Short mmCIF file of C-alpha atoms in Angstrom, two decimals:
data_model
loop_
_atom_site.label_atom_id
_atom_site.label_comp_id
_atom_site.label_asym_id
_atom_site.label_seq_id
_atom_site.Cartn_x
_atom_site.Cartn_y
_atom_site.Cartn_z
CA UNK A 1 12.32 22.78 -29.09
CA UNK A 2 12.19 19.38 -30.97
CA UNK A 3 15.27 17.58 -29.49
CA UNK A 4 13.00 17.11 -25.72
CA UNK A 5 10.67 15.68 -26.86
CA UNK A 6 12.88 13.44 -29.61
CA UNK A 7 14.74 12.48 -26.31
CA UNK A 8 11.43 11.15 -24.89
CA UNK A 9 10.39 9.08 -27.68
CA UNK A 10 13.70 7.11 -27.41
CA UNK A 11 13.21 6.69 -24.29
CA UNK A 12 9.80 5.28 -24.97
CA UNK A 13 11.04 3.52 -27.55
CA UNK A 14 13.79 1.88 -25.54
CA UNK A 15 11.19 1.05 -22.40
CA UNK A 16 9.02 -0.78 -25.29
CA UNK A 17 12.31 -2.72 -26.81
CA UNK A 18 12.92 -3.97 -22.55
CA UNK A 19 9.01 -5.10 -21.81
CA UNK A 20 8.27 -2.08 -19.90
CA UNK A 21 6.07 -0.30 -21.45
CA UNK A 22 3.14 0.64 -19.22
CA UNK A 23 -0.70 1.39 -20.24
CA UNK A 24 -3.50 3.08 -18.90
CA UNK A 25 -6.56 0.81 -19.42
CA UNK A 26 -9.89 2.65 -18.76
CA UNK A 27 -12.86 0.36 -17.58
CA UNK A 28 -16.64 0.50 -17.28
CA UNK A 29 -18.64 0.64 -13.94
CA UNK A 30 -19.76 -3.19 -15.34
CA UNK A 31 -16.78 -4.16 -16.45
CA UNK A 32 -16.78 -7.78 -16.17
CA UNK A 33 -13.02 -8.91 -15.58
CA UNK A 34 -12.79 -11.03 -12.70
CA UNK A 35 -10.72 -9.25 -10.12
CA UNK A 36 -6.98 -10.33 -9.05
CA UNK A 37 -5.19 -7.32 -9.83
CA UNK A 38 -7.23 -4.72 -7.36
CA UNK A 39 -7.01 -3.65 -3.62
CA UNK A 40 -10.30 -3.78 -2.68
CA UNK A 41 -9.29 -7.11 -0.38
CA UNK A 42 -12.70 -7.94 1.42
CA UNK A 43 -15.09 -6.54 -1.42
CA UNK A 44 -16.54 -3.76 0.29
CA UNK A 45 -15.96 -0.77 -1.99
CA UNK A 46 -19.17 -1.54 -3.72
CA UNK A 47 -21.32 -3.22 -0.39
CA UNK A 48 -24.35 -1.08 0.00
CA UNK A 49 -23.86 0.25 3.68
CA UNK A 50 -20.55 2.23 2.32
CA UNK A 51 -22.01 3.66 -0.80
CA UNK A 52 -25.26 4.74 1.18
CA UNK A 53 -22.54 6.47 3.28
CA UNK A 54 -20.68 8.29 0.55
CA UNK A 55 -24.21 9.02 -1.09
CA UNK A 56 -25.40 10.79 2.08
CA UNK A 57 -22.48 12.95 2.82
CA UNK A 58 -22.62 14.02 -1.19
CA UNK A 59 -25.89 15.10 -0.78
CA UNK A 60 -24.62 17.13 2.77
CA UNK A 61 -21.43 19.02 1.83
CA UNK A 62 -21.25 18.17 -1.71
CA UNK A 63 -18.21 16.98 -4.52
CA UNK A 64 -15.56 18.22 -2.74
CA UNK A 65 -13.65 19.28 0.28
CA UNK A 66 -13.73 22.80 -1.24
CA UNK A 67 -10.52 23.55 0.62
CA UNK A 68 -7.05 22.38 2.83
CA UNK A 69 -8.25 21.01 6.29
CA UNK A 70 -6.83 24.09 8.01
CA UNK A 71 -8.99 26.47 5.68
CA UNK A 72 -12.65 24.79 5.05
CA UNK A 73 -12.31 21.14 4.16
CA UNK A 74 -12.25 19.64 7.80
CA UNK A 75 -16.06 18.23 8.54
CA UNK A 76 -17.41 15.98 11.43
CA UNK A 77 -16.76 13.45 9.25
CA UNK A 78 -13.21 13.93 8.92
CA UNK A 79 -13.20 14.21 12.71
CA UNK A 80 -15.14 11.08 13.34
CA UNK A 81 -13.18 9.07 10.77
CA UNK A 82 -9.92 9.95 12.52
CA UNK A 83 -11.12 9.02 16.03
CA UNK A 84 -12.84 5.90 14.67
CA UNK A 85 -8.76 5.24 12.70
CA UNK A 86 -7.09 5.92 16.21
CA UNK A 87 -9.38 3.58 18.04
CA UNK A 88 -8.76 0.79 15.57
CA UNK A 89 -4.96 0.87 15.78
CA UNK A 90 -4.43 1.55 18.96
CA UNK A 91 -3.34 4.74 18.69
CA UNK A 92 -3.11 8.45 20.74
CA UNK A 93 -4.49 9.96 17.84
CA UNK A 94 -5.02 9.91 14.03
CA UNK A 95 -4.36 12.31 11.19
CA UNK A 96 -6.36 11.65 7.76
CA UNK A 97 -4.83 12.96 4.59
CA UNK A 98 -6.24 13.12 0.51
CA UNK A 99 -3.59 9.38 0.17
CA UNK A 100 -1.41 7.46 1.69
CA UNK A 101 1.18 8.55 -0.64
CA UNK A 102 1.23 12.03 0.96
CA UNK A 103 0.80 10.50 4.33
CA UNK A 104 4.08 8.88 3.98
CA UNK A 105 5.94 11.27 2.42
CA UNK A 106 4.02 14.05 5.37
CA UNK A 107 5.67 11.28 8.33
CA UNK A 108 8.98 10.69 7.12
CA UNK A 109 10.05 14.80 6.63
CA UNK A 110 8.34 15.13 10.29
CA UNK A 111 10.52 12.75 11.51
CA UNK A 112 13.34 13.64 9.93
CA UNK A 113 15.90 16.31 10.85
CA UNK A 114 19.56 17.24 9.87
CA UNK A 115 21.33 14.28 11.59
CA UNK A 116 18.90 11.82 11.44
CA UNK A 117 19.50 8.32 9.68
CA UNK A 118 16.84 6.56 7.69
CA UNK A 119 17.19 3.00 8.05
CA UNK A 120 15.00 1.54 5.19
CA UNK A 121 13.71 -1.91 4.19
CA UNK A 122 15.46 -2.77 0.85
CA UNK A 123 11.90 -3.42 -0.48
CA UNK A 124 9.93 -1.24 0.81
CA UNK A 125 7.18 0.95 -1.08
CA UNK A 126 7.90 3.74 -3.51
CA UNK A 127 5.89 5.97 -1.53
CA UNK A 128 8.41 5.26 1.45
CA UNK A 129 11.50 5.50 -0.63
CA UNK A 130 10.13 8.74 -1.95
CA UNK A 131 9.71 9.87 1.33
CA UNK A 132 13.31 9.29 2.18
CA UNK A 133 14.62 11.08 -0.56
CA UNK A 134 12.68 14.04 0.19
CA UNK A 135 13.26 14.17 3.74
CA UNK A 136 16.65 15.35 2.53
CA UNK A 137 18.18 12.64 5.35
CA UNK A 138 20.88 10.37 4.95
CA UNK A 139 19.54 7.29 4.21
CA UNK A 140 20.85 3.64 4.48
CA UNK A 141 19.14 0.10 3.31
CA UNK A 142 19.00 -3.15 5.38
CA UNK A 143 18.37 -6.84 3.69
CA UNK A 144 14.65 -7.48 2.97
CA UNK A 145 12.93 -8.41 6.96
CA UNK A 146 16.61 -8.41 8.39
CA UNK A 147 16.45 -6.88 12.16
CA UNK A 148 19.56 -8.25 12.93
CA UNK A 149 21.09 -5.95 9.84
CA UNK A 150 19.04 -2.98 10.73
CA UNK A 151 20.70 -3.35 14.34
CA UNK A 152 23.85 -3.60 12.32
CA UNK A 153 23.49 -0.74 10.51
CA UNK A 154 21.87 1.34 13.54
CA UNK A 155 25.19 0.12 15.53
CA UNK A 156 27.00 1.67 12.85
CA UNK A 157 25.69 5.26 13.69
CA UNK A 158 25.23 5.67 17.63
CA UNK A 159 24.06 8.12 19.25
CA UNK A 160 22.19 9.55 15.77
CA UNK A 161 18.52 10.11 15.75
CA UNK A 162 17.05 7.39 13.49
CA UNK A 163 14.17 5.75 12.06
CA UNK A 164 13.65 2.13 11.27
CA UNK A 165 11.13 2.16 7.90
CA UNK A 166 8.99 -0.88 6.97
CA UNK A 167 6.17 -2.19 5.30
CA UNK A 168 3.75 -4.57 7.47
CA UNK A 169 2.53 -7.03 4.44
CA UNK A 170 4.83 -5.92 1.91
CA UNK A 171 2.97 -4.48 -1.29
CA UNK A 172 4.63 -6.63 -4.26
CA UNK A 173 5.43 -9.95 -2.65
CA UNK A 174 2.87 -9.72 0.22
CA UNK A 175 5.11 -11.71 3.03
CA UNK A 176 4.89 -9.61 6.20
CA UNK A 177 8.09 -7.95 8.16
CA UNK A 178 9.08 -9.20 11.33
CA UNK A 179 7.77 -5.59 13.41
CA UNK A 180 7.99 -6.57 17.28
CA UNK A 181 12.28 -8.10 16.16
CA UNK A 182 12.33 -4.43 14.36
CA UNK A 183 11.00 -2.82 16.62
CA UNK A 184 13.04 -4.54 19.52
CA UNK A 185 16.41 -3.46 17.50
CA UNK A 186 15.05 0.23 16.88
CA UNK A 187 14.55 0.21 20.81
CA UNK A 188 17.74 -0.78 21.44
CA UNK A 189 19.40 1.72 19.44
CA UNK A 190 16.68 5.07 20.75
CA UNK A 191 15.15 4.73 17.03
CA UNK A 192 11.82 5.31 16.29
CA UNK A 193 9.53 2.67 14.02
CA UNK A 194 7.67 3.76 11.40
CA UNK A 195 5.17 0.79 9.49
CA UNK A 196 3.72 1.12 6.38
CA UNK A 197 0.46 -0.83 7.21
CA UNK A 198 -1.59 -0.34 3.65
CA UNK A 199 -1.63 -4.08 3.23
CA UNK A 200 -2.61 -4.86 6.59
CA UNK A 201 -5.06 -2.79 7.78
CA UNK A 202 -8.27 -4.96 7.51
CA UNK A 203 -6.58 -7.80 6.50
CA UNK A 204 -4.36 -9.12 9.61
CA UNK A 205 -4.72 -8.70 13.32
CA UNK A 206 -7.05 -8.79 15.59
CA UNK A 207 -10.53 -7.82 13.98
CA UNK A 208 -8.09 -6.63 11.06
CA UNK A 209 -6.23 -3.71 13.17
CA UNK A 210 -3.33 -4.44 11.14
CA UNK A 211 -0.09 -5.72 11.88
CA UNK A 212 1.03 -3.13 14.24
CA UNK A 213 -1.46 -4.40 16.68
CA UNK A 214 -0.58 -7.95 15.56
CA UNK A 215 2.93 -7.23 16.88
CA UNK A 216 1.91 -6.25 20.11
CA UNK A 217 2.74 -2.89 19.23
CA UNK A 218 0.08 -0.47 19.03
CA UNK A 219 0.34 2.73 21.32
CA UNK A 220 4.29 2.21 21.97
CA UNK A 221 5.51 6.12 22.16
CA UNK A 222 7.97 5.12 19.40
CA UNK A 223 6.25 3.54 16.87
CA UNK A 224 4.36 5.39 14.15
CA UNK A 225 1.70 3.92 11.78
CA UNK A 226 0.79 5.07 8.29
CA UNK A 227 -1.86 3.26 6.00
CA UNK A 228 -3.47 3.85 2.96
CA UNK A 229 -7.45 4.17 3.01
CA UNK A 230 -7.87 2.23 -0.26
CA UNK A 231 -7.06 -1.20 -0.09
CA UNK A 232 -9.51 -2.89 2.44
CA UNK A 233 -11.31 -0.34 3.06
CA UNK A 234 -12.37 0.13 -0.38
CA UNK A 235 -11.73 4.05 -0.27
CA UNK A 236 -9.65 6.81 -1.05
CA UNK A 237 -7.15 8.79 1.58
CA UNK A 238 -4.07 8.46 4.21
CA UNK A 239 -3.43 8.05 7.60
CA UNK A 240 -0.83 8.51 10.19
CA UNK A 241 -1.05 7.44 13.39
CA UNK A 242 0.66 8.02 16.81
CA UNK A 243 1.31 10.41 19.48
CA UNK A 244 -0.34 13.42 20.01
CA UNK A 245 2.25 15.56 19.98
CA UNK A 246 3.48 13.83 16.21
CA UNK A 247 -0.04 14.69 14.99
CA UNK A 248 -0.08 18.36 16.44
CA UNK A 249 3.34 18.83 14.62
CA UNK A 250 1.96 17.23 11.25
CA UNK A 251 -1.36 19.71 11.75
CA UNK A 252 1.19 22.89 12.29
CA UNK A 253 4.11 22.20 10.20
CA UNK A 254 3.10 19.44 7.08
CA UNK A 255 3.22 20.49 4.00
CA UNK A 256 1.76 17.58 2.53
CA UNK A 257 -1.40 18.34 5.11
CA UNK A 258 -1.36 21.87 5.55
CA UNK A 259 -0.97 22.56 1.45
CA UNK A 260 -3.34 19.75 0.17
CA UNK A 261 -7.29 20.06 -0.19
CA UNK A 262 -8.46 17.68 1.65
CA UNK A 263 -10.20 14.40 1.36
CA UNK A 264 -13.90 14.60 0.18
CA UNK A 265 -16.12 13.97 3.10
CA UNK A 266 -18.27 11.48 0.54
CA UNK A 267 -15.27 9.79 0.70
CA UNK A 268 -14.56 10.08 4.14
CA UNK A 269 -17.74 9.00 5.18
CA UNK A 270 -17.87 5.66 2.69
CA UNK A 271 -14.68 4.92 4.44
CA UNK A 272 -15.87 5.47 7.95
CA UNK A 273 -18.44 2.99 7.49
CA UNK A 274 -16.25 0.20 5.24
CA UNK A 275 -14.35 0.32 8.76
CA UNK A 276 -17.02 -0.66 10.96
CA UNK A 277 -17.93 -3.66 8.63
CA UNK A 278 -14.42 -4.41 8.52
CA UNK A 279 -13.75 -4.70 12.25
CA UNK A 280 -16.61 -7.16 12.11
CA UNK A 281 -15.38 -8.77 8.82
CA UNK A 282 -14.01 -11.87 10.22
CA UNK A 283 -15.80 -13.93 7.94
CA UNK A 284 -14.52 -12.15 4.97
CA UNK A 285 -11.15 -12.14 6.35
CA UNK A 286 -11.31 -16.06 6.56
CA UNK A 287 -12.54 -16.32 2.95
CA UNK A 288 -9.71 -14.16 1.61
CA UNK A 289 -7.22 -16.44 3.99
CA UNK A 290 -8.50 -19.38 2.24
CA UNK A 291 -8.23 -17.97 -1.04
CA UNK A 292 -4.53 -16.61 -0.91
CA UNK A 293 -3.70 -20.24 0.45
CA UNK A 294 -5.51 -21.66 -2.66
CA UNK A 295 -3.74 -19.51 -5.23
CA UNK A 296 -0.42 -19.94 -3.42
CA UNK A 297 -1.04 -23.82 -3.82
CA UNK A 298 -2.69 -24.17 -7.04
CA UNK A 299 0.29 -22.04 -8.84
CA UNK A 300 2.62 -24.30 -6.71
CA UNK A 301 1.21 -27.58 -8.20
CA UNK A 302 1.61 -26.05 -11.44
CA UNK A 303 5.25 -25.73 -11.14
CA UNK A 304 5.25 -21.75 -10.79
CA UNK A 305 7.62 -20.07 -8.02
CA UNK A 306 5.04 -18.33 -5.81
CA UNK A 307 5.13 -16.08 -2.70
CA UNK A 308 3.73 -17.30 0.46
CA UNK A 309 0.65 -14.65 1.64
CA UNK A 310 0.68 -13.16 4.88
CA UNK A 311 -2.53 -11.08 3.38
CA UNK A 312 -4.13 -11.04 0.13
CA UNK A 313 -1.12 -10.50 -1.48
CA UNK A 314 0.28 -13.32 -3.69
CA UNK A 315 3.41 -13.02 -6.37
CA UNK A 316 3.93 -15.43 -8.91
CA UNK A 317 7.58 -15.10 -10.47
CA UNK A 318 7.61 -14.48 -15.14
CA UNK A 319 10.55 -15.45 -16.78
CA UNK A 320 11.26 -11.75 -18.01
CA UNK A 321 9.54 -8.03 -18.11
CA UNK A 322 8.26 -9.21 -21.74
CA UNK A 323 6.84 -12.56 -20.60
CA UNK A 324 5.45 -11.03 -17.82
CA UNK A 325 3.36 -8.62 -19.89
CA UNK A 326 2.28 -10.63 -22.32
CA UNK A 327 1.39 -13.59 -19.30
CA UNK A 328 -1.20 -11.05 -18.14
CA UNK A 329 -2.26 -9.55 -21.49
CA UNK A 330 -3.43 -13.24 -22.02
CA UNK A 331 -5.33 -13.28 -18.68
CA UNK A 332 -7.47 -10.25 -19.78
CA UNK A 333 -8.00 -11.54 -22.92
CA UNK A 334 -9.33 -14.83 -21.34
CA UNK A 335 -11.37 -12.62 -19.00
CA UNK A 336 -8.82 -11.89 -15.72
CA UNK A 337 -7.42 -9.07 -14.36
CA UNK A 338 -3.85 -9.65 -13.02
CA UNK A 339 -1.28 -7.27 -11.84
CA UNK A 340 2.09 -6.96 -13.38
CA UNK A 341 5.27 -5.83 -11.76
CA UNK A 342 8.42 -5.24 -13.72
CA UNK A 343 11.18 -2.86 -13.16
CA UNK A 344 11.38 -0.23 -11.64
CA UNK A 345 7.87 -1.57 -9.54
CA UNK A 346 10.03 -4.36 -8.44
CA UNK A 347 12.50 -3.81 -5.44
CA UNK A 348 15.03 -7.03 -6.79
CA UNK A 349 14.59 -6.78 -11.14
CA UNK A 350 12.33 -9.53 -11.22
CA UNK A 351 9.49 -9.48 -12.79
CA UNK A 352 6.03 -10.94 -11.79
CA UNK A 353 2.25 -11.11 -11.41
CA UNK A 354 1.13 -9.85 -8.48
CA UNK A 355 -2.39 -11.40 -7.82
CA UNK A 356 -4.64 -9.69 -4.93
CA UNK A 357 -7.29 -11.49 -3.25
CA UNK A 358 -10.96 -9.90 -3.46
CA UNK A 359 -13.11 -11.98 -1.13
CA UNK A 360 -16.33 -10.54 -2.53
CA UNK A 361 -15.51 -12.18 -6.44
CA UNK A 362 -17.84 -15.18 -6.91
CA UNK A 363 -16.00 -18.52 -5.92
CA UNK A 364 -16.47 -20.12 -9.32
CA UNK A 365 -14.96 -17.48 -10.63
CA UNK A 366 -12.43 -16.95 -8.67
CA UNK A 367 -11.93 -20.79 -9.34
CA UNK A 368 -12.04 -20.51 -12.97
CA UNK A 369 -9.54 -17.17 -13.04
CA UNK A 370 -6.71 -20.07 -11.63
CA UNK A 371 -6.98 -22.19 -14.08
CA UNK A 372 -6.56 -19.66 -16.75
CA UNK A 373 -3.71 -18.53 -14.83
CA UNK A 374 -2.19 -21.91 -15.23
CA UNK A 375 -3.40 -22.15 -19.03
CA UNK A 376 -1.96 -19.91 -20.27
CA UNK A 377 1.31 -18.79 -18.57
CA UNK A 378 4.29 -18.63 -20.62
#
């Protein structure tokens, strides 16, 4: 019975020995980091309109969902969220889910069948690759925001069904795929599109639709949307997005959906309304352009290698896993809360600091949190 778990603490041991040991760090409602290393991209998880939202629906149906959608947790709210979703990207219809891990993993096996080919963005997210691998489809990798290799590799297998698979802003360097030149080579080939948009929704396109919309895509029969509700919109949840008759096959045969209890309607509802002060969030949107262009060229000046932001998204290249970790253990202790990506969060073994743009942190602090940044990198 002892050898398991002997096996796991050499395993530990060995992640620890490589940098890549990984810690959960609780903190307070007041905790007083300043904020680079969260989602919450135009500040409005805490902006009283949304929390008055969540607060009313508590006090209406309660904690929880108390059930799967298809047994008692769908609500008006759900409904309304999902029309309000649709709208927004241009969609036929919209289908909420408890994350946007499940409503990736929900799309791909609904897309998927015993022929079809996966053709997958080398960097795309974990909850994509995941998705891939459960689908039980073969699946095959083009270069990082390559069409031309995606046509290459869709060339490679005519006649097949297939699916093109992207991010929009891409989640650990944050520079944003080339969707209508995707798109145009999934076309080509009779593939379908399917675009991560977590780190665009709210942040890019017109009045933050995403980068779907951006594209000049939204509504096109083959091209299916997913997002996560928690970034810009400050939430909790999943969507997909597309035709009808995707979203009446996710409602009869997902098991992601139709097994899951479903999103609390306090969250729904905070969500709903972070949504209509996004769509009207251009000023916020502006400040956290202005802000990823300031990181990207303060860090620059500074001599770091640093991504250039499509979003709020900015990476700033360590020397190693170790230096890495210790790079943003010295931010926290100096008061800032970075990201940090090593292996296997990485889609290329580098390792980095992922910085994320919150528009609603103070601008002296956000000031102050780049020149400790600078100070004390290794």
């Amino acid at each position: 019975m002892g050898d398991w778990l002997a096996t796991l603490r050499r395993k530990a041991d060995l992640r620890e020995r490589a940098g890549l040991r990984r810690e959960l760090r609780p903190r307070a409602g007041d905790d007083a980091l300043v904020d680079l290393a969260g989602n919450d991209y135009l500040g409005l998880a805490r902006h009283p309109r949304v929390r008055e939202a969540a607060a009313a629906a508590l006090d209406e149906y309660g904690l929880g969902a108390t059930g799967s959608r298809l047994v008692r947790g769908s609500t008006d709210v759900h409904t309304a969220l999902e029309a309000a979703l649709a709208s927004w990207l241009g969609a036929e219809q919209a289908l909420v889910y408890s994350s946007g891990y499940l409503a990736n993993l929900g799309a791909i096996r609904a897309l998927s069948g015993p022929n079809t080919l996966l053709v997958a963005d080398a960097h795309n997210h974990a909850s994509l690759i995941d998705g891939c691998r459960l689908a039980g489809a073969e699946t095959v990798t083009y270069a990082h925001g390559d069409p031309a290799d995606a046509a290459r590799l869709l060339a490679v297998h005519p006649g097949r069904p297939a699916v093109v698979l992207t991010e929009s802003v891409f989640s650990v360097d944050g520079d944003l795929a080339p969707l209508a030149e995707l798109h145009a080579a999934a076309r080509t080939h009779g593939a379908l599109l399917l675009v991560d948009d977590a780190h665009g929704l709210g942040v890019v396109g017109p009045r933050g639709s995403g980068g779907v919309v951006a594209a000049g895509l939204a509504g096109e029969p083959d091209v299916i949307v997913t997002a996560t509700l928690s970034k810009a919109l400050g939430g909790a949840g999943g969507v997909v997005a597309g035709p009808a008759a995707l979203i009446r096959h996710l409602v009869d045969t997902g098991r992601t959906f139709i097994f899951d209890t479903a999103l609390p309607p306090a969250i729904a509802a905070g969500v709903a309304a972070a949504l209509d002060l996004a769509r009207d969030g251009e000023a916020l949107r502006a400040v956290l352009a202005e802000r990823a262009a300031a990181i990207r060229d303060t860090l620059r000046a500074a001599g770091l290698a640093v991504t250039d932001p499509a979003g709020g998204v900015v990476s700033v290249e360590a020397p190693s896993a170790e230096q890495a970790w210790a790079w943003a253990g010295a931010c926290r202790d100096k008061g800032v809360a970075v990201g940090c990506f090593r292996p296997p969060s990485t889609p290329d073994s580098r390792s980095r600091l992922r910085l994320t743009v919150n528009a609603g942190v103070p601008a002296a602090d956000f000031a102050r949190a780049l020149e400790i940044i600078v100070e004390v990198r290794p």
